PDB file of C-alpha atoms in Angstrom:
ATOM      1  CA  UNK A   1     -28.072 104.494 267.051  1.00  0.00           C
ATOM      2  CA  UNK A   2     -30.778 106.838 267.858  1.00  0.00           C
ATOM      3  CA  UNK A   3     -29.948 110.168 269.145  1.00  0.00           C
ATOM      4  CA  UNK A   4     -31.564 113.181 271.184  1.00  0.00           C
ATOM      5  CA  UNK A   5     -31.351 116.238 268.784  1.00  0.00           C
ATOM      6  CA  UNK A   6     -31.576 119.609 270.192  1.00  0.00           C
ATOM      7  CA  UNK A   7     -31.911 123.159 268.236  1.00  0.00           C
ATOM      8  CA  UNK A   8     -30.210 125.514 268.157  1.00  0.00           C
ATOM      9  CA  UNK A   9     -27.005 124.780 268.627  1.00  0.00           C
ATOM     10  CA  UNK A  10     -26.579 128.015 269.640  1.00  0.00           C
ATOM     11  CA  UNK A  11     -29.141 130.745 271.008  1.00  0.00           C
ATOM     12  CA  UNK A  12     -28.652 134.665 271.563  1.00  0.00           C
ATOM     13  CA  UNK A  13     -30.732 136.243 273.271  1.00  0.00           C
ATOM     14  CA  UNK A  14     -31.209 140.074 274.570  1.00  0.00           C
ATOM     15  CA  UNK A  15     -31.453 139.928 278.570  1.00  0.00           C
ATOM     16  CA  UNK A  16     -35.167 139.953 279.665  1.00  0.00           C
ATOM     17  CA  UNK A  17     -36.520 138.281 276.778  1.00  0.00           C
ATOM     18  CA  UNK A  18     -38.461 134.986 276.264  1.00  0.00           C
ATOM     19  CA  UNK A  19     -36.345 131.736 275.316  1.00  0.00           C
ATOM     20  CA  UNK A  20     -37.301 128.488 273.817  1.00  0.00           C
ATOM     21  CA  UNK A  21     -34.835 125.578 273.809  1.00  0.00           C
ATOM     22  CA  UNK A  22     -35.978 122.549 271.713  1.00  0.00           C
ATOM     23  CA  UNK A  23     -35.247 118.913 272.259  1.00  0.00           C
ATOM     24  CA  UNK A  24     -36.786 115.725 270.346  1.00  0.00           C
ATOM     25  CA  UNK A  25     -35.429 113.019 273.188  1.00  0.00           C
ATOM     26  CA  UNK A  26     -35.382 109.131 271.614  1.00  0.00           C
ATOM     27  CA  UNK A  27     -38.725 108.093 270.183  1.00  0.00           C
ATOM     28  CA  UNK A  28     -39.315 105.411 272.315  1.00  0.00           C
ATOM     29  CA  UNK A  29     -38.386 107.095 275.883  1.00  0.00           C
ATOM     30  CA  UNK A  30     -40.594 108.041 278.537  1.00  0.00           C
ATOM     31  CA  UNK A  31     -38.801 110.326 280.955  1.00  0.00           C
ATOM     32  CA  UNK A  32     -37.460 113.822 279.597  1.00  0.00           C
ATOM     33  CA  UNK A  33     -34.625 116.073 281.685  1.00  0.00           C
ATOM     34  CA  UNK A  34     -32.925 119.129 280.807  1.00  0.00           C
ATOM     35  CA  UNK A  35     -29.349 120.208 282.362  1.00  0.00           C
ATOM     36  CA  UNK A  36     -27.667 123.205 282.514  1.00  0.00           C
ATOM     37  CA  UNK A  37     -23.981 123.738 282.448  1.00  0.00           C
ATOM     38  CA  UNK A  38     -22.329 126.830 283.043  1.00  0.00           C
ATOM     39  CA  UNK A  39     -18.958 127.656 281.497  1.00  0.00           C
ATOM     40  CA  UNK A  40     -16.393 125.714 282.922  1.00  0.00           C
ATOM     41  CA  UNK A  41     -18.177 124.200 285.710  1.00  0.00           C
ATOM     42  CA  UNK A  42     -20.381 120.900 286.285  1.00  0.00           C
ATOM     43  CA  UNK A  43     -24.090 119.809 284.906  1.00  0.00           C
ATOM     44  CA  UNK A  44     -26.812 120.795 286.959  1.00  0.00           C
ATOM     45  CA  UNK A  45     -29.862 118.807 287.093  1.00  0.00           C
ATOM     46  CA  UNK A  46     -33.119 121.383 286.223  1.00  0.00           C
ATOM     47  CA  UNK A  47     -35.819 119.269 286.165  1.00  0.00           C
ATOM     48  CA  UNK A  48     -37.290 115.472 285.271  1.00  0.00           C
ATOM     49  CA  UNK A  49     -40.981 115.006 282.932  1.00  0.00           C
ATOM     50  CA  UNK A  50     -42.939 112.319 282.926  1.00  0.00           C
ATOM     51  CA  UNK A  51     -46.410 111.207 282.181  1.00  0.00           C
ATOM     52  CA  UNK A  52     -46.968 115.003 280.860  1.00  0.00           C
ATOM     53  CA  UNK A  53     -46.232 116.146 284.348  1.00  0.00           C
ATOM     54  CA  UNK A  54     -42.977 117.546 286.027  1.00  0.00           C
ATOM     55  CA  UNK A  55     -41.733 114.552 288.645  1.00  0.00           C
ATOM     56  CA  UNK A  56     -38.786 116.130 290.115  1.00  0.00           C
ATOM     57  CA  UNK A  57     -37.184 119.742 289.562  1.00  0.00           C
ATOM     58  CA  UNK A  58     -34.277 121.388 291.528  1.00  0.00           C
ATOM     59  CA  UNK A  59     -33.640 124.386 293.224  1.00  0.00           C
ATOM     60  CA  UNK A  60     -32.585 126.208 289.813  1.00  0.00           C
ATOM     61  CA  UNK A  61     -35.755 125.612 288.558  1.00  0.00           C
ATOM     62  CA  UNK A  62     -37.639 128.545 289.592  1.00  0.00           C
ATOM     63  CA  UNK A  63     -40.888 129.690 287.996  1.00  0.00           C
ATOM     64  CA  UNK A  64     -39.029 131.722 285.145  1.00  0.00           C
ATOM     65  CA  UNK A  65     -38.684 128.025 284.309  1.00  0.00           C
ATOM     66  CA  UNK A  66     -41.279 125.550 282.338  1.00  0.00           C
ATOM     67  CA  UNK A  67     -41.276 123.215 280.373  1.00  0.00           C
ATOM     68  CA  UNK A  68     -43.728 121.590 277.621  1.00  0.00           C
ATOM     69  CA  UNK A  69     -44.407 118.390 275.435  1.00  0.00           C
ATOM     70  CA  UNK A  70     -46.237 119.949 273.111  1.00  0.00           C
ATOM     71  CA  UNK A  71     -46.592 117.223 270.796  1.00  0.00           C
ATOM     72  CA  UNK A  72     -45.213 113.128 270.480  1.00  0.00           C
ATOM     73  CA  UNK A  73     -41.929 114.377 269.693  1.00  0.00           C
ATOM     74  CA  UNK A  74     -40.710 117.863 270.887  1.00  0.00           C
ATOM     75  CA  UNK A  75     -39.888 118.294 274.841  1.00  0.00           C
ATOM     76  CA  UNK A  76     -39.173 121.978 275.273  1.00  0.00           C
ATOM     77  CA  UNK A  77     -37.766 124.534 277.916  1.00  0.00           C
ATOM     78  CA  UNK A  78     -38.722 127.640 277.872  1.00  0.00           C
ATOM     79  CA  UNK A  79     -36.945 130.858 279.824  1.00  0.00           C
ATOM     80  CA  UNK A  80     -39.644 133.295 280.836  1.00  0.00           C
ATOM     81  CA  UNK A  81     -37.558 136.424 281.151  1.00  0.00           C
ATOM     82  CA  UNK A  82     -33.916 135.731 280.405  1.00  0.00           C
ATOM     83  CA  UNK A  83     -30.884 137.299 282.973  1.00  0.00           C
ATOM     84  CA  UNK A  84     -27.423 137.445 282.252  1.00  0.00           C
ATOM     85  CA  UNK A  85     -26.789 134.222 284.375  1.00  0.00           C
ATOM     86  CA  UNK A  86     -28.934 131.761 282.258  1.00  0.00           C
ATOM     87  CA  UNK A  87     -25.905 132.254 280.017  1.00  0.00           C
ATOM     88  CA  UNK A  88     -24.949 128.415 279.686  1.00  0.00           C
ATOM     89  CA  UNK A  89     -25.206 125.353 277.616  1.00  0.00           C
ATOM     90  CA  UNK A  90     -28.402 123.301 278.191  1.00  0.00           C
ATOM     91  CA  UNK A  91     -28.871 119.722 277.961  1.00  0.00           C
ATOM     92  CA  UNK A  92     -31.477 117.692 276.895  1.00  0.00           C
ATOM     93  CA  UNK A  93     -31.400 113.669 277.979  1.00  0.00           C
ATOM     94  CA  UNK A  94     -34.142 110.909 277.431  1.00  0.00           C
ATOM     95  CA  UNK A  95     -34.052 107.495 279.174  1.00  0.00           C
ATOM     96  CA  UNK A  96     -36.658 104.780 278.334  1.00  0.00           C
ATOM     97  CA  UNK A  97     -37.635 104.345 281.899  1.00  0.00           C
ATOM     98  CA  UNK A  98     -37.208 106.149 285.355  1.00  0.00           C
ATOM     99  CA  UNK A  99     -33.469 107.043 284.772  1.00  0.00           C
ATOM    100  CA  UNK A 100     -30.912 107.789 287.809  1.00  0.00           C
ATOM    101  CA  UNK A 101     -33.235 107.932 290.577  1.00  0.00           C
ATOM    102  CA  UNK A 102     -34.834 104.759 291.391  1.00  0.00           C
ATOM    103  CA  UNK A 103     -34.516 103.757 288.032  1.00  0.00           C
ATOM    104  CA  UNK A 104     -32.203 101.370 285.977  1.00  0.00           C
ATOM    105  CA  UNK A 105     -32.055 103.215 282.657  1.00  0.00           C
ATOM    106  CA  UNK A 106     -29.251 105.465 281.670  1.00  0.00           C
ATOM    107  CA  UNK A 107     -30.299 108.686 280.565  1.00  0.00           C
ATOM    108  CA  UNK A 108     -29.145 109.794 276.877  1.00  0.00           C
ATOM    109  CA  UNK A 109     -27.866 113.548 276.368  1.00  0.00           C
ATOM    110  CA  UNK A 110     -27.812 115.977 273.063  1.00  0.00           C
ATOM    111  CA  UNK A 111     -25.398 117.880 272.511  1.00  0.00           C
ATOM    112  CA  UNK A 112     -26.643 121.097 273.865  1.00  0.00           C
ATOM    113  CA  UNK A 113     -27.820 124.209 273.252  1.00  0.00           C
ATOM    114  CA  UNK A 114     -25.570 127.131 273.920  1.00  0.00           C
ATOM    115  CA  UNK A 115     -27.797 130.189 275.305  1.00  0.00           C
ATOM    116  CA  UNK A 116     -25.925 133.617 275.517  1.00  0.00           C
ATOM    117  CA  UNK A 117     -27.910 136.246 277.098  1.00  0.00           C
ATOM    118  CA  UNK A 118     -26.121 140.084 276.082  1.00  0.00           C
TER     119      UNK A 118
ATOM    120  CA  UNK B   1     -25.914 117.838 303.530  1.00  0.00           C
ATOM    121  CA  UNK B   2     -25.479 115.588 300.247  1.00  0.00           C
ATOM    122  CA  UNK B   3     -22.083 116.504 298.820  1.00  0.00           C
ATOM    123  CA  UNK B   4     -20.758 114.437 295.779  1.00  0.00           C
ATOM    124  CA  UNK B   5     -16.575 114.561 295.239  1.00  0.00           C
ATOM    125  CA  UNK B   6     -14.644 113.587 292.692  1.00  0.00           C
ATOM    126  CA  UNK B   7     -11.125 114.780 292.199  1.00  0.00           C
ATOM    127  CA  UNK B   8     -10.501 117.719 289.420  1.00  0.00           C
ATOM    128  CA  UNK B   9      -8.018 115.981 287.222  1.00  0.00           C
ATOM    129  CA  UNK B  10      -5.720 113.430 286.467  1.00  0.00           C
ATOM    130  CA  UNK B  11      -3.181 112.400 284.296  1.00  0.00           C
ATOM    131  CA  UNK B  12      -2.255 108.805 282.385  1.00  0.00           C
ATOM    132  CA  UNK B  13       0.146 107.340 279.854  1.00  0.00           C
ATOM    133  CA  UNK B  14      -1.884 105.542 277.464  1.00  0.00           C
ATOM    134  CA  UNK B  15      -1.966 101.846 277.490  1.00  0.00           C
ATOM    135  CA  UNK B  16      -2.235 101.859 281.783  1.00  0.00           C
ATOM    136  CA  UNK B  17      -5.430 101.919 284.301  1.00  0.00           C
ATOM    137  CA  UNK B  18      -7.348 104.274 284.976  1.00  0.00           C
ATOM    138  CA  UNK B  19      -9.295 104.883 288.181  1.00  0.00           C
ATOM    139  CA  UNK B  20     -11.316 107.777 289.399  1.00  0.00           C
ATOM    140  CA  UNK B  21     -13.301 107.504 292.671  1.00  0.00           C
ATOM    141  CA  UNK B  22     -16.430 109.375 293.116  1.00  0.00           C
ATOM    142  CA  UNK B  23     -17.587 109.807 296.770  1.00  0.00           C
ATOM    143  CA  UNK B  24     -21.364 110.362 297.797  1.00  0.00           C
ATOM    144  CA  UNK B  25     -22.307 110.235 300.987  1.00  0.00           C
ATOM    145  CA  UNK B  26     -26.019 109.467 301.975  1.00  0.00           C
ATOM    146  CA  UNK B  27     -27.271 108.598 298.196  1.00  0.00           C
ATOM    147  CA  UNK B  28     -30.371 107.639 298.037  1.00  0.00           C
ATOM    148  CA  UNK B  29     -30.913 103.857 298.981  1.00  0.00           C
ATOM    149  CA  UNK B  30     -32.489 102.391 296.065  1.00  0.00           C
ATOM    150  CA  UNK B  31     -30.554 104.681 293.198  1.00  0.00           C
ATOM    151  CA  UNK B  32     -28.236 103.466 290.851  1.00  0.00           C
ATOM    152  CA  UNK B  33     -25.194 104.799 290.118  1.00  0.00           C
ATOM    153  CA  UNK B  34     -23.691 105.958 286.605  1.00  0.00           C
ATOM    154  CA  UNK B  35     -20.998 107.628 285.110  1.00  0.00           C
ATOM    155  CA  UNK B  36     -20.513 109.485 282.148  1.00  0.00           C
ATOM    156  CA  UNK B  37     -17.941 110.732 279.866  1.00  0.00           C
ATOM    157  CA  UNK B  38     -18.234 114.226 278.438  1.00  0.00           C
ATOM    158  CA  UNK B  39     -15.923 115.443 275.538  1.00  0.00           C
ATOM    159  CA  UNK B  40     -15.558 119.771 274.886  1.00  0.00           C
ATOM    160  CA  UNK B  41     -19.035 120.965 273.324  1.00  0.00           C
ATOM    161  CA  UNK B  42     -21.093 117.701 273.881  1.00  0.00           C
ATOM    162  CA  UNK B  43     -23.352 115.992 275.621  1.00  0.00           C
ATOM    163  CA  UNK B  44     -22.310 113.829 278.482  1.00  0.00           C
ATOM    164  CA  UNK B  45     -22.157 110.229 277.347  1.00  0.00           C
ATOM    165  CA  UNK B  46     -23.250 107.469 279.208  1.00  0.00           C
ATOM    166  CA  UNK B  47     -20.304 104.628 280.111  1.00  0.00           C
ATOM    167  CA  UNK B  48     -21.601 102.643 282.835  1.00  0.00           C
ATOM    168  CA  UNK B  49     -24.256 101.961 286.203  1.00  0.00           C
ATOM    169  CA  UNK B  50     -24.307  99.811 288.761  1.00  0.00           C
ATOM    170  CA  UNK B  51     -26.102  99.669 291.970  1.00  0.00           C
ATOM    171  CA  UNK B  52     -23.387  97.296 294.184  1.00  0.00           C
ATOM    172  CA  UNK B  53     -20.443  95.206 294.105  1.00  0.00           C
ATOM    173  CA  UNK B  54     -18.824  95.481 290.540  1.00  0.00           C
ATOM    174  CA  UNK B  55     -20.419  95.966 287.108  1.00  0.00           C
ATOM    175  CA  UNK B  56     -18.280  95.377 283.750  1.00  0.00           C
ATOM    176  CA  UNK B  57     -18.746  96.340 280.295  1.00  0.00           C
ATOM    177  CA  UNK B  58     -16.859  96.241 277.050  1.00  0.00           C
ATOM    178  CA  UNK B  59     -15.570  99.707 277.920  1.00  0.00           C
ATOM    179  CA  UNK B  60     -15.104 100.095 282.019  1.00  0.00           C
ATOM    180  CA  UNK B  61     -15.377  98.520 284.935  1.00  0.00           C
ATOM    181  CA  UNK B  62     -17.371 100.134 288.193  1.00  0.00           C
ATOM    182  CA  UNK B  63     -16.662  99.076 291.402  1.00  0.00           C
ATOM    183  CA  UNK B  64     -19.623 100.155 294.273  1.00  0.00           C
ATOM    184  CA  UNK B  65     -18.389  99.210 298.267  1.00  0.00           C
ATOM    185  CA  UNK B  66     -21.198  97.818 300.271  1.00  0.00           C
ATOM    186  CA  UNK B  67     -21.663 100.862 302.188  1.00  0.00           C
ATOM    187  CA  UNK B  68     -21.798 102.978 298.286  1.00  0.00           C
ATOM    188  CA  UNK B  69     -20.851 105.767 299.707  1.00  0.00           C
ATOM    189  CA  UNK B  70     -18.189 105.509 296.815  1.00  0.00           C
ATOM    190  CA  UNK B  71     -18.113 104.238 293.496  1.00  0.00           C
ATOM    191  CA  UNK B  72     -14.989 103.852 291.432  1.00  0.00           C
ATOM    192  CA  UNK B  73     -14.915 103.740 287.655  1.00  0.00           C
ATOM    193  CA  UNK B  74     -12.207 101.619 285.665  1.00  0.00           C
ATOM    194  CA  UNK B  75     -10.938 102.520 282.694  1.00  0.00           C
ATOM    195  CA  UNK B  76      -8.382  99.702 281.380  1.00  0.00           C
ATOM    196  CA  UNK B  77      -5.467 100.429 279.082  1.00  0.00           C
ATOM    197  CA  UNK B  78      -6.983 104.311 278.079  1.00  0.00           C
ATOM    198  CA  UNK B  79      -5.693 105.501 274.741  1.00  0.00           C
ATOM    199  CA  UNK B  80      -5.457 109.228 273.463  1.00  0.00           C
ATOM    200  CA  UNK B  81      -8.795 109.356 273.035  1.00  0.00           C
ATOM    201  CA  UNK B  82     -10.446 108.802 276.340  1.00  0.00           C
ATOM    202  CA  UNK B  83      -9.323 112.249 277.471  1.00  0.00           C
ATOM    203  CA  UNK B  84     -12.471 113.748 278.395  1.00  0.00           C
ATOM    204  CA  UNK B  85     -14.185 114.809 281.475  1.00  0.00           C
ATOM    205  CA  UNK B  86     -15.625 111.644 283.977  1.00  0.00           C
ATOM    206  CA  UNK B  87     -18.726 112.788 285.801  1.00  0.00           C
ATOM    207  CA  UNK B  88     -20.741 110.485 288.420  1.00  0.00           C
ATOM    208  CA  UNK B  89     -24.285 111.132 288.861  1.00  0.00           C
ATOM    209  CA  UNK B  90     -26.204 110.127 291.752  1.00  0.00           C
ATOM    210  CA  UNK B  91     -29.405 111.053 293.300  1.00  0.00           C
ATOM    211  CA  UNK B  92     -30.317 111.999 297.103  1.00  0.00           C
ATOM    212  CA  UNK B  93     -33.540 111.711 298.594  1.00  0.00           C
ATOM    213  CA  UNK B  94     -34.793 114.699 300.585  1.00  0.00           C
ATOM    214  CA  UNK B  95     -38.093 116.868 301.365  1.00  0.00           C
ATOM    215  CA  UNK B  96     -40.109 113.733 299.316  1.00  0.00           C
ATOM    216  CA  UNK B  97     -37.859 114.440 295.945  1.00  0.00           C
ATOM    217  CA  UNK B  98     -35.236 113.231 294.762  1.00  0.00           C
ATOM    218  CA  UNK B  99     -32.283 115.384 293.539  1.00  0.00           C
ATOM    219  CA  UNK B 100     -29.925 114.022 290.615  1.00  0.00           C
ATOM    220  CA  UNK B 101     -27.073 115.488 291.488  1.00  0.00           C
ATOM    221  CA  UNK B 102     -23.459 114.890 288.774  1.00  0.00           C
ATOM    222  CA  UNK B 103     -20.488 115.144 290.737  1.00  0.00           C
ATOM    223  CA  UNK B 104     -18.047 118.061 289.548  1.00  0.00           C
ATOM    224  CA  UNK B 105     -16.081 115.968 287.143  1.00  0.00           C
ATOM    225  CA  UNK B 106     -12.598 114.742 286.715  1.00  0.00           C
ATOM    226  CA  UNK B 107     -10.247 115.572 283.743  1.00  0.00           C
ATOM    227  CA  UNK B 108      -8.621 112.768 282.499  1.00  0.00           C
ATOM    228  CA  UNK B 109      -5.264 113.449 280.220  1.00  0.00           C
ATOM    229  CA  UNK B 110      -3.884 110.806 278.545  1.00  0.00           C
ATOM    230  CA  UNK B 111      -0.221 111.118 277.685  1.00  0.00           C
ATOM    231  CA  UNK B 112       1.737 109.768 274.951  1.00  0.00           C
TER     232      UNK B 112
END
């Protein structure tokens, strides 16, 4: 069954520097998210890609935030200048069309990235 | 002020039903509604959507009122291994976007 890899597993990273997360979502999906989970508590929604363009982003996803396709295979997020309270696992999911809002395709998660910020 | 609950845990003896209600008021009217399963260190794991009435699978059952301002998943006859955490995910409409929003989870233990 395909899967949506993500690297690393697990990212440290001094406080105030530049992150890249890395996802490569199913091959034949359309619509690219990222999550963030913070120890112990629930996934947040960051932001929803499509069509090269952002479609929906939350609150969380402030401009230290972006995120790129930069080729047919690799969706990434990138932290401009990392604080102490990006510390949290990150999610990647994938869905082949417009998934959870308005749209009848379940999204597909990796496993995560862990990002520690010291 | 869109609000999603679920309640924080629960506890089962394998072999008996399972169900775990998820309560979001004001969804938005055309979103569908899933759930997910998330075991420590992964990825959240989709188990099942539905938009109304009641949706079955080979692994759950969801049941969605009219009104969906609830959804409750099923889980038949859980085993040992369907301890995990059970999020919903839903989306509200606001400001012209549309916020996916997962409920805080519920943390099924199954007992011996």
């Amino acid at each position: 069954e395909p899967e949506v890899t993500q690297t690393p597993s697990h990212q440290v990273t001094q406080m105030g520097q530049e992150v890249i997360l890395r996802c490569v979502p199913i091959s034949n999906h359309l619509y690219f998210y990222w999550y963030r989970q913070i120890l112990g508590q629930k996934v947040e929604f960051l932001v929803s890609f499509y069509n090269n363009e952002i479609s929906e982003k939350s609150e969380i996803f402030d401009d230290q935030f972006s995120v790129e396709r930069p080729d047919g295979s690799n969706f990434t997020l990138k932290i401009r200048s990392t604080k102490l309270e990006d510390s949290a696992m990150y999610f990647c999911a994938s869905s082949e069309s417009r998934g959870g809002a308005l749209g009848n395709q379940p999204q597909h998660f990796g496993d995560g990235t862990r990002l520690s910020i010291l | 002020l869109a609000k999603t609950t679920q309640p924080i845990s629960m506890d089962s003896y394998e072999g008996q039903e399972v169900n775990i209600t998820c309560s979001h008021n004001n969804i938005a009217t055309n979103d569908y509604i899933t759930w997910y399963q998330q075991f420590p260190s992964q990825g959240p794991r989709f188990i099942i959507q539905g938009y109304k009435t009641k949706v079955t699978n080979e692994v759950a059952s969801l049941f969605i009122p009219a009104d969906r301002k609830s959804s409750t998943l099923s889980l038949p006859r859980v085993s040992l291994s369907d301890t995990a955490v059970y999020y919903c995910l839903v989306a509200y409409e606001g400001a012209g976007s549309y916020q996916l929003t997962f409920g805080k989870g519920t943390k099924l233990s199954v007992i011996p």
